Amino acid sequence: MDNMESRLVRLVQKGDQRAFAELVELYKDRIFHLSYRMLGNRHEAEDLVQETFLRVYRNLEKYDHGQKFSTWIYRIATNLCIDRLRRRKPTYSLDAEMTDQEGVDGYAMLASEELTPEGHTLLSETQVLIHDAINSLPDKYRTIMVLRYLQELSLQEISDVLNIPVTTIKTRVHRGRDFLRKKLEHKL
């Protein structure tokens, strides 16, 4: 896979648009799943996939061929996810009453997070519990757990993506697993 990726990257750097389309095809689903797991929102994840590939295309001349392409693209996507999560800070209170409607607060304006009947069919009860538990992790643990167990990256690859020492990654994986174990021990 690495030789094919290197060949595609070199072709894209020479201006081959079809080679870039092949790179997109290789990674679009992986980047979407990573983004969706980190952000928990399908539309944001779709936007982030596009933004990731736009960044890849604009910065391909900076790509170091001594590094795995997958590590480089995951780093871009992960950093974009982290930036998005940081910007999510609410600037208003959901408890405040709406000024134009008496007795209605911000909660009434939120879309329902309940799954559709089709969604219930697709997700088993266990998957829902695990997904909720992962989403309840603090960002620094959630990012690492998604990369490790859902994207199946090695500890070294996660270290390269996040630019954090492997020892820190190991500690966060351990703490993340402990958190998930405590959260799920009475539910599973």
PDB file of C-alpha atoms in Angstrom:
ATOM      1  CA  MET A   1       0.000   0.000   0.000  1.00  0.00           C
ATOM      2  CA  ASP A   2       2.799   2.450   0.879  1.00  0.00           C
ATOM      3  CA  ASN A   3       4.456   2.118  -2.554  1.00  0.00           C
ATOM      4  CA  MET A   4       1.158   2.790  -4.291  1.00  0.00           C
ATOM      5  CA  GLU A   5       0.516   5.820  -2.059  1.00  0.00           C
ATOM      6  CA  SER A   6       4.001   7.177  -2.718  1.00  0.00           C
ATOM      7  CA  ARG A   7       3.500   6.741  -6.450  1.00  0.00           C
ATOM      8  CA  LEU A   8       0.117   8.494  -6.281  1.00  0.00           C
ATOM      9  CA  VAL A   9       1.528  11.374  -4.219  1.00  0.00           C
ATOM     10  CA  ARG A  10       4.368  11.872  -6.716  1.00  0.00           C
ATOM     11  CA  LEU A  11       1.868  11.874  -9.596  1.00  0.00           C
ATOM     12  CA  VAL A  12      -0.340  14.422  -7.819  1.00  0.00           C
ATOM     13  CA  GLN A  13       2.698  16.618  -7.188  1.00  0.00           C
ATOM     14  CA  LYS A  14       3.273  16.538 -10.953  1.00  0.00           C
ATOM     15  CA  GLY A  15      -0.318  17.683 -11.551  1.00  0.00           C
ATOM     16  CA  ASP A  16      -2.152  14.379 -12.166  1.00  0.00           C
ATOM     17  CA  GLN A  17      -5.760  14.985 -11.057  1.00  0.00           C
ATOM     18  CA  ARG A  18      -6.756  11.319 -11.456  1.00  0.00           C
ATOM     19  CA  ALA A  19      -4.060  10.301  -8.980  1.00  0.00           C
ATOM     20  CA  PHE A  20      -5.528  12.747  -6.456  1.00  0.00           C
ATOM     21  CA  ALA A  21      -8.982  11.245  -7.044  1.00  0.00           C
ATOM     22  CA  GLU A  22      -7.489   7.826  -6.253  1.00  0.00           C
ATOM     23  CA  LEU A  23      -6.005   9.153  -3.000  1.00  0.00           C
ATOM     24  CA  VAL A  24      -9.392  10.598  -2.072  1.00  0.00           C
ATOM     25  CA  GLU A  25     -11.049   7.274  -2.836  1.00  0.00           C
ATOM     26  CA  LEU A  26      -8.497   5.424  -0.672  1.00  0.00           C
ATOM     27  CA  TYR A  27      -8.946   7.633   2.371  1.00  0.00           C
ATOM     28  CA  LYS A  28     -12.364   9.319   2.275  1.00  0.00           C
ATOM     29  CA  ASP A  29     -14.166   6.621   4.294  1.00  0.00           C
ATOM     30  CA  ARG A  30     -11.398   6.321   6.873  1.00  0.00           C
ATOM     31  CA  ILE A  31     -11.261  10.082   7.378  1.00  0.00           C
ATOM     32  CA  PHE A  32     -15.060  10.244   7.605  1.00  0.00           C
ATOM     33  CA  HIS A  33     -15.174   7.527  10.289  1.00  0.00           C
ATOM     34  CA  LEU A  34     -12.397   9.192  12.260  1.00  0.00           C
ATOM     35  CA  SER A  35     -14.134  12.578  12.046  1.00  0.00           C
ATOM     36  CA  TYR A  36     -17.554  11.184  12.881  1.00  0.00           C
ATOM     37  CA  ARG A  37     -16.230   9.367  15.946  1.00  0.00           C
ATOM     38  CA  MET A  38     -14.467  12.475  17.179  1.00  0.00           C
ATOM     39  CA  LEU A  39     -17.185  15.005  16.376  1.00  0.00           C
ATOM     40  CA  GLY A  40     -20.332  12.902  16.745  1.00  0.00           C
ATOM     41  CA  ASN A  41     -22.035  14.800  13.936  1.00  0.00           C
ATOM     42  CA  ARG A  42     -22.444  13.452  10.408  1.00  0.00           C
ATOM     43  CA  HIS A  43     -22.606  16.843   8.670  1.00  0.00           C
ATOM     44  CA  GLU A  44     -19.554  18.174  10.468  1.00  0.00           C
ATOM     45  CA  ALA A  45     -17.688  14.961   9.647  1.00  0.00           C
ATOM     46  CA  GLU A  46     -18.579  15.286   5.957  1.00  0.00           C
ATOM     47  CA  ASP A  47     -17.377  18.906   5.964  1.00  0.00           C
ATOM     48  CA  LEU A  48     -14.198  17.880   7.704  1.00  0.00           C
ATOM     49  CA  VAL A  49     -13.439  15.216   5.077  1.00  0.00           C
ATOM     50  CA  GLN A  50     -13.638  17.874   2.376  1.00  0.00           C
ATOM     51  CA  GLU A  51     -11.526  20.286   4.400  1.00  0.00           C
ATOM     52  CA  THR A  52      -8.929  17.555   5.006  1.00  0.00           C
ATOM     53  CA  PHE A  53      -8.529  16.799   1.317  1.00  0.00           C
ATOM     54  CA  LEU A  54      -8.402  20.498   0.497  1.00  0.00           C
ATOM     55  CA  ARG A  55      -5.536  20.878   2.988  1.00  0.00           C
ATOM     56  CA  VAL A  56      -3.822  17.787   1.598  1.00  0.00           C
ATOM     57  CA  TYR A  57      -4.017  19.168  -1.935  1.00  0.00           C
ATOM     58  CA  ARG A  58      -2.794  22.639  -0.946  1.00  0.00           C
ATOM     59  CA  ASN A  59       0.095  21.317   1.159  1.00  0.00           C
ATOM     60  CA  LEU A  60       1.197  18.273  -0.789  1.00  0.00           C
ATOM     61  CA  GLU A  61       4.515  19.896  -1.657  1.00  0.00           C
ATOM     62  CA  LYS A  62       5.287  19.927   2.083  1.00  0.00           C
ATOM     63  CA  TYR A  63       4.694  16.188   2.445  1.00  0.00           C
ATOM     64  CA  ASP A  64       7.839  14.336   3.579  1.00  0.00           C
ATOM     65  CA  HIS A  65       8.180  11.128   1.553  1.00  0.00           C
ATOM     66  CA  GLY A  66      10.103   9.580   4.462  1.00  0.00           C
ATOM     67  CA  GLN A  67       6.878   9.597   6.471  1.00  0.00           C
ATOM     68  CA  LYS A  68       3.861   7.351   5.914  1.00  0.00           C
ATOM     69  CA  PHE A  69       1.153   9.159   3.960  1.00  0.00           C
ATOM     70  CA  SER A  70      -1.528   7.695   6.221  1.00  0.00           C
ATOM     71  CA  THR A  71       0.125   9.252   9.272  1.00  0.00           C
ATOM     72  CA  TRP A  72       0.304  12.621   7.551  1.00  0.00           C
ATOM     73  CA  ILE A  73      -3.339  12.657   6.436  1.00  0.00           C
ATOM     74  CA  TYR A  74      -4.573  11.396   9.828  1.00  0.00           C
ATOM     75  CA  ARG A  75      -2.618  14.191  11.510  1.00  0.00           C
ATOM     76  CA  ILE A  76      -4.327  16.768   9.302  1.00  0.00           C
ATOM     77  CA  ALA A  77      -7.801  15.304   9.956  1.00  0.00           C
ATOM     78  CA  THR A  78      -7.227  14.910  13.695  1.00  0.00           C
ATOM     79  CA  ASN A  79      -5.968  18.470  14.067  1.00  0.00           C
ATOM     80  CA  LEU A  80      -8.992  19.766  12.165  1.00  0.00           C
ATOM     81  CA  CYS A  81     -11.299  17.763  14.469  1.00  0.00           C
ATOM     82  CA  ILE A  82      -9.572  19.091  17.571  1.00  0.00           C
ATOM     83  CA  ASP A  83      -9.868  22.664  16.248  1.00  0.00           C
ATOM     84  CA  ARG A  84     -13.581  22.125  15.643  1.00  0.00           C
ATOM     85  CA  LEU A  85     -14.127  20.708  19.114  1.00  0.00           C
ATOM     86  CA  ARG A  86     -12.395  23.730  20.646  1.00  0.00           C
ATOM     87  CA  ARG A  87     -14.643  26.115  18.724  1.00  0.00           C
ATOM     88  CA  ARG A  88     -17.815  24.386  19.932  1.00  0.00           C
ATOM     89  CA  LYS A  89     -18.027  26.356  23.136  1.00  0.00           C
ATOM     90  CA  PRO A  90     -21.640  27.574  23.421  1.00  0.00           C
ATOM     91  CA  THR A  91     -22.083  31.325  23.428  1.00  0.00           C
ATOM     92  CA  TYR A  92     -25.634  31.267  24.756  1.00  0.00           C
ATOM     93  CA  SER A  93     -27.649  29.538  27.442  1.00  0.00           C
ATOM     94  CA  LEU A  94     -30.162  26.878  26.488  1.00  0.00           C
ATOM     95  CA  ASP A  95     -32.032  27.599  29.713  1.00  0.00           C
ATOM     96  CA  ALA A  96     -32.778  31.181  28.705  1.00  0.00           C
ATOM     97  CA  GLU A  97     -36.271  31.862  27.443  1.00  0.00           C
ATOM     98  CA  MET A  98     -36.620  32.824  23.815  1.00  0.00           C
ATOM     99  CA  THR A  99     -37.398  36.527  23.549  1.00  0.00           C
ATOM    100  CA  ASP A 100     -40.104  36.153  20.898  1.00  0.00           C
ATOM    101  CA  GLN A 101     -41.913  33.138  22.453  1.00  0.00           C
ATOM    102  CA  GLU A 102     -43.038  32.996  26.054  1.00  0.00           C
ATOM    103  CA  GLY A 103     -42.325  29.777  27.940  1.00  0.00           C
ATOM    104  CA  VAL A 104     -40.042  28.344  25.231  1.00  0.00           C
ATOM    105  CA  ASP A 105     -36.367  27.834  25.993  1.00  0.00           C
ATOM    106  CA  GLY A 106     -33.348  26.916  23.859  1.00  0.00           C
ATOM    107  CA  TYR A 107     -33.821  23.191  24.438  1.00  0.00           C
ATOM    108  CA  ALA A 108     -37.004  23.255  22.370  1.00  0.00           C
ATOM    109  CA  MET A 109     -34.956  24.466  19.389  1.00  0.00           C
ATOM    110  CA  LEU A 110     -32.516  21.542  19.435  1.00  0.00           C
ATOM    111  CA  ALA A 111     -32.952  18.696  16.982  1.00  0.00           C
ATOM    112  CA  SER A 112     -33.774  15.348  18.518  1.00  0.00           C
ATOM    113  CA  GLU A 113     -30.830  13.014  18.948  1.00  0.00           C
ATOM    114  CA  GLU A 114     -33.033   9.922  19.016  1.00  0.00           C
ATOM    115  CA  LEU A 115     -32.324   7.310  16.394  1.00  0.00           C
ATOM    116  CA  THR A 116     -34.780   6.647  13.621  1.00  0.00           C
ATOM    117  CA  PRO A 117     -36.249   3.131  13.344  1.00  0.00           C
ATOM    118  CA  GLU A 118     -33.670   2.475  10.633  1.00  0.00           C
ATOM    119  CA  GLY A 119     -30.946   3.676  12.989  1.00  0.00           C
ATOM    120  CA  HIS A 120     -32.118   1.298  15.689  1.00  0.00           C
ATOM    121  CA  THR A 121     -31.877  -1.533  13.213  1.00  0.00           C
ATOM    122  CA  LEU A 122     -28.338  -0.579  12.230  1.00  0.00           C
ATOM    123  CA  LEU A 123     -26.998  -0.113  15.732  1.00  0.00           C
ATOM    124  CA  SER A 124     -27.254  -2.784  18.350  1.00  0.00           C
ATOM    125  CA  GLU A 125     -27.850  -1.810  21.934  1.00  0.00           C
ATOM    126  CA  THR A 126     -24.252  -2.635  22.801  1.00  0.00           C
ATOM    127  CA  GLN A 127     -22.894  -0.444  20.025  1.00  0.00           C
ATOM    128  CA  VAL A 128     -25.005   2.457  21.241  1.00  0.00           C
ATOM    129  CA  LEU A 129     -23.714   2.034  24.799  1.00  0.00           C
ATOM    130  CA  ILE A 130     -20.099   1.895  23.653  1.00  0.00           C
ATOM    131  CA  HIS A 131     -20.529   4.831  21.277  1.00  0.00           C
ATOM    132  CA  ASP A 132     -22.099   6.924  24.062  1.00  0.00           C
ATOM    133  CA  ALA A 133     -19.314   5.939  26.464  1.00  0.00           C
ATOM    134  CA  ILE A 134     -16.624   6.938  23.954  1.00  0.00           C
ATOM    135  CA  ASN A 135     -18.401  10.240  23.295  1.00  0.00           C
ATOM    136  CA  SER A 136     -18.468  10.951  27.030  1.00  0.00           C
ATOM    137  CA  LEU A 137     -14.663  10.739  27.255  1.00  0.00           C
ATOM    138  CA  PRO A 138     -12.724  13.991  27.586  1.00  0.00           C
ATOM    139  CA  ASP A 139     -11.367  15.083  24.179  1.00  0.00           C
ATOM    140  CA  LYS A 140      -7.759  14.079  24.865  1.00  0.00           C
ATOM    141  CA  TYR A 141      -8.802  10.492  25.665  1.00  0.00           C
ATOM    142  CA  ARG A 142     -11.545  10.249  23.024  1.00  0.00           C
ATOM    143  CA  THR A 143      -9.141  11.224  20.233  1.00  0.00           C
ATOM    144  CA  ILE A 144      -6.659   8.545  21.233  1.00  0.00           C
ATOM    145  CA  MET A 145      -9.295   5.844  21.769  1.00  0.00           C
ATOM    146  CA  VAL A 146     -10.828   6.533  18.349  1.00  0.00           C
ATOM    147  CA  LEU A 147      -7.434   6.416  16.636  1.00  0.00           C
ATOM    148  CA  ARG A 148      -6.351   3.274  18.516  1.00  0.00           C
ATOM    149  CA  TYR A 149      -9.465   1.106  18.543  1.00  0.00           C
ATOM    150  CA  LEU A 150     -11.662   2.400  15.747  1.00  0.00           C
ATOM    151  CA  GLN A 151      -9.014   3.439  13.228  1.00  0.00           C
ATOM    152  CA  GLU A 152      -6.640   0.684  14.451  1.00  0.00           C
ATOM    153  CA  LEU A 153      -3.503   2.821  14.423  1.00  0.00           C
ATOM    154  CA  SER A 154      -0.450   1.658  16.341  1.00  0.00           C
ATOM    155  CA  LEU A 155       0.759   3.605  19.373  1.00  0.00           C
ATOM    156  CA  GLN A 156       3.677   4.933  17.307  1.00  0.00           C
ATOM    157  CA  GLU A 157       1.346   6.053  14.513  1.00  0.00           C
ATOM    158  CA  ILE A 158      -0.883   7.847  17.036  1.00  0.00           C
ATOM    159  CA  SER A 159       2.225   9.477  18.482  1.00  0.00           C
ATOM    160  CA  ASP A 160       3.192  10.667  14.993  1.00  0.00           C
ATOM    161  CA  VAL A 161      -0.325  11.919  14.214  1.00  0.00           C
ATOM    162  CA  LEU A 162      -0.751  13.862  17.465  1.00  0.00           C
ATOM    163  CA  ASN A 163       2.919  14.755  17.937  1.00  0.00           C
ATOM    164  CA  ILE A 164       2.785  13.409  21.505  1.00  0.00           C
ATOM    165  CA  PRO A 165       5.320  10.991  23.057  1.00  0.00           C
ATOM    166  CA  VAL A 166       4.411   7.283  22.895  1.00  0.00           C
ATOM    167  CA  THR A 167       4.549   7.080  26.714  1.00  0.00           C
ATOM    168  CA  THR A 168       1.830   9.735  26.936  1.00  0.00           C
ATOM    169  CA  ILE A 169      -0.235   7.817  24.367  1.00  0.00           C
ATOM    170  CA  LYS A 170       0.104   4.621  26.441  1.00  0.00           C
ATOM    171  CA  THR A 171      -0.999   6.458  29.583  1.00  0.00           C
ATOM    172  CA  ARG A 172      -4.021   7.979  27.851  1.00  0.00           C
ATOM    173  CA  VAL A 173      -5.015   4.639  26.316  1.00  0.00           C
ATOM    174  CA  HIS A 174      -4.836   3.053  29.766  1.00  0.00           C
ATOM    175  CA  ARG A 175      -6.845   5.853  31.408  1.00  0.00           C
ATOM    176  CA  GLY A 176      -9.357   5.878  28.564  1.00  0.00           C
ATOM    177  CA  ARG A 177      -9.897   2.124  28.901  1.00  0.00           C
ATOM    178  CA  ASP A 178     -10.319   2.481  32.674  1.00  0.00           C
ATOM    179  CA  PHE A 179     -12.858   5.235  32.168  1.00  0.00           C
ATOM    180  CA  LEU A 180     -14.783   3.132  29.633  1.00  0.00           C
ATOM    181  CA  ARG A 181     -14.631   0.037  31.851  1.00  0.00           C
ATOM    182  CA  LYS A 182     -16.102   1.959  34.810  1.00  0.00           C
ATOM    183  CA  LYS A 183     -18.716   3.570  32.619  1.00  0.00           C
ATOM    184  CA  LEU A 184     -19.803   0.275  31.039  1.00  0.00           C
ATOM    185  CA  GLU A 185     -19.336  -2.276  33.836  1.00  0.00           C
ATOM    186  CA  HIS A 186     -22.939  -2.006  35.056  1.00  0.00           C
ATOM    187  CA  LYS A 187     -24.477  -1.590  31.608  1.00  0.00           C
ATOM    188  CA  LEU A 188     -23.050  -4.570  29.725  1.00  0.00           C
TER     189      LEU A 188
END
